[in-house]
Amino acid sequence: MFETLKPQPADKILALMQMYRDDPREQKIDLGVGVYKDATGLTPVMRAIKAAEHKLWEEQTTKAYTGLAGDPAYADAMISLILGTAVARDKIAAVATPGGTGAVRQAFELIRMANPSARVFVSDPTWPNHVSILKFLGIETVAYRYFDRETRGVDFDGMIEDLKSAKAGDVVLLHGCCHNPTGANLNQTEWQAVVDLVNERGLIPMIDIAYQGFGDGLEEDAAGVRLVAASVPECLIAASCSKNFGIYRERTGLLMAISQDGAAQAQNQQTLAFLNRQNYSFPPDHGARLVTMILNDDALRADWMQELEDVRLGMLGLRQQLADELQRLSGSDRFGFIAQHRGMFSLLGTTAELVEKMRVDAGIYMVGDSRLNIAGLNAQTVPILAKAIIDAGV
Ligand code: LMR
């Protein structure tokens, strides 16, 4: 039977990661996959994670299964981190998932189960794996305008105009903060306009939040999600702990299904647990347990928040340094958007040819759509990147 299999398309982010590893050049800069790196190029284990792991090692007495939904204490802690008090707990069904991707996958499966004819509207561009999973599941995808290639901000008029073609029951996929790949985000007035539109047309928002704490701060980054969750009859939220807790390989995510109708909560909870059972039975526990320990312990939580804030401010500093350097080299303000964007990524908005030229000529690895991971830089490599951008003629 295996002879019938055909090569599957390579994921362009992961393919780039491999190319970088294979490049023998000394001088090379990895601005590809969305993994945080400190100034020395290391992806550190956060202090609070280390401390929680130590405590867990001492205290954990069993590795027997948790529940299909994961440990309820994890869901409670994450719901409060993401939603604060925006939505009553009894309206939220939630399950632990293997990473944010697991949450996204389960959300799409839930959508397909609930409404097989629902289309999912995705921003142009969006995280490529959104589109890949939707296609794999046979769910119709419609792109809506999002990124203004002139200003490198959000083309909000275009977005709203395109979303007006959605029909009742269609799903609108939004990025909670730190839009991947563009770095261009909705402001609170724009979030409100999206809420008004989805309510007017009976659309279901689905929010992917994978970078809470990397943009304007933990609370600030959740403001859009909270507004939506409190103001619409139904929504889905897929969250990741990979980045803000730095536990990428532990695969720690959460999927929430919110309904203002409390009776739907039990049905949603049962369906989400069923989906976990069909796909992998019990979700991974290690990362979820560490996150729960940190969020529920005042000292660990304070230390985690401090380290996360240092990471966020470090990335903001690099953004400013890069924007300043590009202004100096180009003698213009046309790269000012890099300082305005938030999160790990900025989309330069240039061609795949010039991205390739920077890779060949200067060992700069950014995703072909010209997404660069700010956290892949440090104070010494910013001038090298700025020069490569200008030399390539961006
Ligand atoms: C990214 O966009 O680089 C990250 O979300 C990692 C991934 O899985 O693609």
Coordinates of C-alpha atoms and ligand atoms in Angstrom, one line a residue:
M1 CA 0.0 0.0 0.0
F2 CA 2.8 2.4 0.8
E3 CA 3.7 2.7 -2.9
T4 CA 0.6 4.8 -3.4
L5 CA 1.9 7.6 -1.1
K6 CA 3.0 10.8 -2.7
P7 CA 5.5 13.3 -1.3
Q8 CA 3.7 15.9 0.9
P9 CA 4.5 19.6 0.6
A10 CA 7.3 20.5 3.0
D11 CA 6.4 23.1 5.6
K12 CA 8.4 26.1 4.6
I13 CA 9.2 27.3 8.1
L14 CA 10.6 23.9 9.1
A15 CA 12.4 23.4 5.8
L16 CA 14.2 26.7 6.4
M17 CA 15.2 25.6 9.9
Q18 CA 17.0 22.6 8.3
M19 CA 18.6 24.7 5.6
Y20 CA 20.1 27.0 8.3
R21 CA 21.5 24.0 10.2
D22 CA 23.1 22.7 7.0
D23 CA 24.7 26.1 6.1
P24 CA 28.5 25.7 6.9
R25 CA 29.1 29.5 6.9
E26 CA 30.3 31.0 10.1
Q27 CA 28.4 34.3 9.6
K28 CA 24.7 33.3 9.3
I29 CA 21.7 34.6 11.1
D30 CA 18.6 32.5 11.8
L31 CA 15.5 34.7 11.6
G32 CA 13.2 31.8 10.6
V33 CA 11.2 29.6 13.0
G34 CA 9.3 31.4 15.7
V35 CA 11.4 30.4 18.7
Y36 CA 12.7 32.9 21.2
K37 CA 16.5 33.2 21.5
D38 CA 18.4 35.3 23.9
A39 CA 21.4 37.5 23.0
T40 CA 23.7 34.5 22.9
G41 CA 21.4 32.6 20.5
L42 CA 20.2 30.2 23.2
T43 CA 16.5 29.3 23.8
P44 CA 16.7 29.3 27.6
V45 CA 14.6 27.2 30.0
M46 CA 12.8 29.9 31.9
R47 CA 13.8 30.2 35.6
A48 CA 10.3 29.5 36.9
I49 CA 10.1 26.4 34.6
K50 CA 13.3 25.1 36.1
A51 CA 12.1 25.7 39.6
A52 CA 8.7 24.1 38.9
E53 CA 10.4 21.1 37.3
H54 CA 12.6 20.7 40.4
K55 CA 9.6 20.8 42.7
L56 CA 7.6 18.4 40.5
W57 CA 10.5 15.9 40.5
E58 CA 10.5 16.0 44.2
E59 CA 6.8 15.9 44.8
Q60 CA 5.2 13.9 41.9
T61 CA 4.2 10.5 43.0
T62 CA 2.5 9.1 39.9
K63 CA 2.5 9.4 36.2
A64 CA -0.9 7.7 35.9
Y65 CA -3.3 9.2 33.3
T66 CA -5.0 12.5 34.0
G67 CA -8.5 13.1 32.4
L68 CA -9.2 13.3 28.7
A69 CA -9.5 17.0 29.1
G70 CA -6.2 17.2 31.0
D71 CA -6.0 18.4 34.6
P72 CA -8.9 20.8 35.3
A73 CA -6.6 23.0 37.4
Y74 CA -4.6 23.7 34.2
A75 CA -7.7 24.8 32.3
D76 CA -8.7 27.0 35.2
A77 CA -5.3 28.7 35.4
M78 CA -5.0 29.2 31.7
I79 CA -8.6 30.5 31.4
S80 CA -7.9 33.1 34.0
L81 CA -4.5 34.1 32.4
I82 CA -6.1 34.5 29.0
L83 CA -9.6 35.8 29.8
G84 CA -9.3 37.3 33.3
T85 CA -12.8 37.7 34.4
A86 CA -14.3 38.5 31.0
V87 CA -16.4 35.3 30.8
A88 CA -18.1 33.3 33.5
R89 CA -16.3 30.0 34.0
D90 CA -19.4 27.9 33.5
K91 CA -19.7 29.1 29.9
I92 CA -16.3 27.8 28.9
A93 CA -15.5 24.2 27.8
A94 CA -11.8 23.6 27.8
V95 CA -9.3 20.8 27.1
A96 CA -5.5 20.6 27.2
T97 CA -4.0 19.9 23.8
P98 CA -0.5 19.0 22.5
G99 CA 0.7 22.6 21.9
G100 CA -1.1 25.4 20.2
T101 CA -1.1 23.5 16.9
G102 CA -3.0 20.7 18.7
A103 CA -5.6 23.2 19.9
V104 CA -5.9 24.6 16.4
R105 CA -6.4 21.2 14.9
Q106 CA -9.0 20.2 17.5
A107 CA -10.9 23.5 16.9
F108 CA -11.0 22.9 13.2
E109 CA -12.3 19.3 13.8
L110 CA -14.9 20.7 16.1
I111 CA -16.0 23.2 13.5
R112 CA -16.3 20.4 10.9
M113 CA -18.3 18.2 13.2
A114 CA -20.7 21.0 14.2
N115 CA -21.2 22.5 10.8
P116 CA -19.6 20.7 7.8
S117 CA -20.5 23.5 5.4
A118 CA -18.8 26.2 7.5
R119 CA -16.0 28.1 5.7
V120 CA -13.0 29.4 7.6
F121 CA -11.9 32.9 6.8
V122 CA -8.2 33.4 7.3
S123 CA -6.1 36.6 7.2
D124 CA -3.9 37.1 4.1
P125 CA -1.3 36.2 5.1
T126 CA -1.7 33.9 8.1
W127 CA 0.5 31.2 9.7
P128 CA 0.9 28.7 6.8
N129 CA 0.0 25.7 9.0
H130 CA -3.5 27.2 9.5
V131 CA -4.2 26.8 5.8
S132 CA -2.4 23.5 5.5
I133 CA -4.4 21.9 8.3
L134 CA -7.7 23.3 6.9
K135 CA -6.9 21.9 3.5
F136 CA -5.9 18.5 5.0
L137 CA -9.3 18.4 6.8
G138 CA -11.2 19.4 3.7
I139 CA -12.5 22.6 5.1
E140 CA -13.1 25.4 2.7
T141 CA -10.8 28.4 3.4
V142 CA -11.4 32.0 2.3
A143 CA -8.7 34.6 2.6
Y144 CA -9.5 38.1 3.8
R145 CA -7.3 41.1 3.2
Y146 CA -5.2 41.9 6.2
F147 CA -1.8 43.3 5.5
D148 CA -1.3 46.6 3.7
R149 CA 1.8 46.1 1.7
E150 CA 2.4 49.9 1.4
T151 CA 2.1 50.9 5.1
R152 CA 2.9 47.4 6.5
G153 CA 0.0 48.0 8.9
V154 CA -3.5 46.4 8.9
D155 CA -5.6 47.0 5.8
F156 CA -8.7 47.3 8.1
D157 CA -11.1 48.6 5.4
G158 CA -10.1 45.7 3.2
M159 CA -10.5 43.2 6.0
I160 CA -14.0 44.4 6.9
E161 CA -15.1 44.5 3.3
D162 CA -13.9 40.9 2.7
L163 CA -15.5 39.6 5.9
K164 CA -18.8 41.0 4.7
S165 CA -18.9 38.2 2.2
A166 CA -19.0 35.6 5.1
K167 CA -22.3 33.9 5.7
A168 CA -23.9 33.1 9.0
G169 CA -22.1 30.1 10.5
D170 CA -18.8 30.8 8.8
V171 CA -15.8 31.1 11.1
V172 CA -13.4 34.0 11.2
L173 CA -9.9 33.1 12.3
L174 CA -8.1 35.9 14.1
H175 CA -4.8 36.2 15.8
G176 CA -5.2 37.3 19.5
C177 CA -2.0 39.4 19.4
C178 CA 1.4 39.5 17.7
H179 CA 0.0 38.5 14.3
N180 CA 2.0 35.7 12.7
P181 CA 3.6 36.4 10.2
T182 CA 3.1 40.2 9.9
G183 CA 3.5 41.7 13.3
A184 CA 0.7 44.1 12.4
N185 CA -2.2 44.0 15.0
L186 CA -5.7 45.3 15.4
N187 CA -6.2 48.1 17.9
Q188 CA -9.1 48.0 20.4
T189 CA -11.4 50.1 18.1
E190 CA -10.8 47.7 15.3
W191 CA -11.5 44.7 17.6
Q192 CA -14.8 46.3 18.5
A193 CA -15.7 46.7 14.8
V194 CA -14.9 43.0 14.2
V195 CA -17.1 42.1 17.1
D196 CA -20.0 44.2 15.7
L197 CA -19.5 42.6 12.3
V198 CA -19.5 39.0 13.5
N199 CA -22.6 39.7 15.7
E200 CA -24.4 41.4 12.8
R201 CA -23.7 38.5 10.4
G202 CA -23.8 35.5 12.8
L203 CA -20.2 34.6 12.3
I204 CA -18.1 32.5 14.7
P205 CA -14.8 34.0 15.8
M206 CA -11.9 31.7 16.4
I207 CA -8.9 33.2 18.0
D208 CA -5.4 31.8 17.9
I209 CA -3.3 33.3 20.7
A210 CA 0.3 31.9 20.7
Y211 CA 2.3 34.9 21.9
Q212 CA 0.5 36.5 24.9
G213 CA 3.1 38.6 26.7
F214 CA 5.3 39.1 23.7
G215 CA 3.6 42.2 22.4
D216 CA 2.4 45.0 24.7
G217 CA 2.2 42.9 27.9
L218 CA 0.3 40.0 29.3
E219 CA -2.9 41.9 30.0
E220 CA -2.7 44.2 27.0
D221 CA -2.2 41.3 24.6
A222 CA -5.3 39.6 25.9
A223 CA -7.6 42.7 25.5
G224 CA -8.9 41.8 22.0
V225 CA -9.6 38.2 23.0
R226 CA -11.4 39.3 26.1
L227 CA -13.5 41.7 24.2
V228 CA -14.6 39.1 21.7
A229 CA -15.2 36.3 24.3
A230 CA -17.4 38.6 26.3
S231 CA -19.4 40.0 23.4
V232 CA -20.3 37.2 21.1
P233 CA -22.7 34.3 21.5
E234 CA -20.1 31.6 20.6
C235 CA -16.3 31.5 20.0
L236 CA -13.3 29.3 20.0
I237 CA -9.9 30.1 21.5
A238 CA -6.7 28.1 20.7
A239 CA -3.8 29.0 23.1
S240 CA -0.2 28.0 23.2
C241 CA 2.3 28.0 26.1
S242 CA 5.2 27.2 23.8
K243 CA 6.5 30.8 23.6
N244 CA 5.5 32.6 26.7
F245 CA 6.6 29.7 29.0
G246 CA 9.4 28.7 26.6
I247 CA 8.3 25.0 26.7
Y248 CA 8.2 24.4 22.9
R249 CA 8.9 20.7 23.0
E250 CA 6.6 19.9 25.9
R251 CA 3.6 20.5 23.6
T252 CA 1.4 22.6 25.9
G253 CA -1.8 24.2 24.6
L254 CA -5.4 24.8 25.5
L255 CA -8.6 24.8 23.4
M256 CA -11.6 26.7 24.7
A257 CA -15.2 26.7 23.3
I258 CA -17.3 29.5 24.7
S259 CA -21.0 29.8 24.5
Q260 CA -23.1 32.4 26.3
D261 CA -25.8 29.7 26.6
G262 CA -24.6 27.8 29.7
A263 CA -26.4 24.6 28.6
A264 CA -24.1 24.2 25.6
Q265 CA -21.1 24.1 27.8
A266 CA -21.6 20.5 28.9
Q267 CA -22.1 19.4 25.4
N268 CA -19.0 21.2 24.2
Q269 CA -16.9 19.8 27.1
Q270 CA -18.1 16.3 26.2
T271 CA -17.4 16.7 22.5
L272 CA -13.9 18.2 23.1
A273 CA -13.0 15.3 25.4
F274 CA -14.3 12.9 22.7
L275 CA -12.1 14.5 20.1
N276 CA -9.1 14.2 22.4
R277 CA -9.9 10.5 22.8
Q278 CA -10.2 9.9 19.1
N279 CA -6.9 11.7 18.3
Y280 CA -4.5 10.8 21.1
S281 CA -6.5 10.0 24.2
F282 CA -4.8 12.0 27.0
P283 CA -3.1 15.2 26.2
P284 CA 0.5 15.6 27.4
D285 CA 0.7 16.6 31.1
H286 CA 4.3 17.6 31.9
G287 CA 4.2 21.2 30.4
A288 CA 0.6 21.8 31.5
R289 CA 1.5 20.8 35.1
L290 CA 4.5 23.2 35.2
V291 CA 2.3 26.0 33.8
T292 CA -0.3 25.3 36.5
M293 CA 2.3 25.3 39.3
I294 CA 3.7 28.6 38.1
L295 CA 0.4 30.3 37.7
N296 CA -0.8 29.2 41.1
D297 CA 2.3 30.1 43.1
D298 CA 2.8 33.8 43.8
A299 CA 6.6 33.7 43.8
L300 CA 7.0 31.5 40.7
R301 CA 4.4 33.5 38.9
A302 CA 6.1 36.8 39.8
D303 CA 9.4 35.5 38.6
W304 CA 7.9 34.1 35.3
M305 CA 6.2 37.5 34.7
Q306 CA 9.5 39.3 35.2
E307 CA 11.4 37.1 32.9
L308 CA 8.7 37.3 30.2
E309 CA 8.7 41.0 30.6
D310 CA 12.5 41.1 30.1
V311 CA 12.1 39.0 26.9
R312 CA 9.4 41.4 25.6
L313 CA 11.4 44.5 26.3
G314 CA 14.4 42.9 24.8
M315 CA 12.5 42.3 21.5
L316 CA 11.1 45.9 21.6
G317 CA 14.7 47.2 22.0
L318 CA 15.9 45.2 19.0
R319 CA 12.9 46.4 16.9
Q320 CA 13.9 50.0 17.7
Q321 CA 17.6 49.4 17.0
L322 CA 16.8 47.8 13.7
A323 CA 14.4 50.6 12.7
D324 CA 17.0 53.3 13.7
E325 CA 19.8 51.5 11.8
L326 CA 17.7 51.2 8.7
Q327 CA 16.7 54.8 8.9
R328 CA 20.3 55.8 9.1
L329 CA 21.3 53.6 6.1
S330 CA 18.4 54.4 3.9
G331 CA 18.0 58.0 4.9
S332 CA 14.3 57.5 5.1
D333 CA 11.5 56.5 7.5
R334 CA 10.2 53.7 5.3
F335 CA 11.3 51.0 7.8
G336 CA 9.6 52.7 10.8
F337 CA 7.0 50.0 10.8
I338 CA 9.5 47.6 12.3
A339 CA 9.3 49.6 15.6
Q340 CA 5.5 49.7 15.3
H341 CA 4.9 46.0 14.9
R342 CA 4.5 43.8 17.9
G343 CA 5.6 40.3 18.9
M344 CA 8.2 38.1 17.5
F345 CA 7.7 38.8 13.8
S346 CA 7.7 41.5 11.2
L347 CA 6.8 41.1 7.6
L348 CA 9.3 43.2 5.6
G349 CA 6.9 43.1 2.7
T350 CA 9.5 42.3 0.0
T351 CA 9.8 39.6 -2.7
A352 CA 10.9 36.0 -2.3
E353 CA 13.7 36.8 -4.7
L354 CA 15.2 39.4 -2.4
V355 CA 14.7 37.1 0.6
E356 CA 16.7 34.5 -1.3
K357 CA 19.3 37.0 -2.3
M358 CA 19.9 38.0 1.4
R359 CA 20.2 34.3 2.2
V360 CA 22.8 33.6 -0.5
D361 CA 24.7 36.8 -0.2
A362 CA 24.6 37.4 3.6
G363 CA 23.5 34.2 5.3
I364 CA 20.3 35.8 6.5
Y365 CA 17.6 33.2 6.9
M366 CA 14.0 34.6 6.9
V367 CA 10.9 32.9 5.7
G368 CA 10.2 33.3 2.0
D369 CA 7.3 35.7 2.5
S370 CA 9.9 38.0 4.1
R371 CA 8.9 37.3 7.8
L372 CA 11.7 37.9 10.2
N373 CA 12.0 36.7 13.7
I374 CA 13.1 39.7 15.7
A375 CA 14.3 37.4 18.6
G376 CA 16.8 35.8 16.2
L377 CA 18.8 39.1 16.4
N378 CA 21.1 40.6 19.0
A379 CA 22.7 44.0 19.3
Q380 CA 25.7 42.9 17.1
T381 CA 23.7 41.3 14.3
V382 CA 21.2 44.1 13.9
P383 CA 23.6 46.2 11.8
I384 CA 24.5 43.2 9.7
L385 CA 20.9 42.6 8.9
A386 CA 20.2 46.2 8.2
K387 CA 23.1 46.4 5.8
A388 CA 21.9 43.1 4.1
I389 CA 18.4 44.6 3.7
I390 CA 19.8 47.8 2.1
D391 CA 22.4 46.0 0.0
A392 CA 19.7 43.6 -1.4
G393 CA 17.7 46.7 -2.5
V394 CA 14.7 46.1 -0.3
Ligands
LMR1 C1 6.3 29.7 13.6 O1 5.4 30.3 13.0 O2 7.5 29.8 13.3 C2 6.0 28.9 14.9 O3 4.6 29.0 15.2 C3 6.5 27.6 14.8 C4 5.8 26.7 13.9 O4 5.4 25.6 14.3 O5 5.7 27.0 12.7

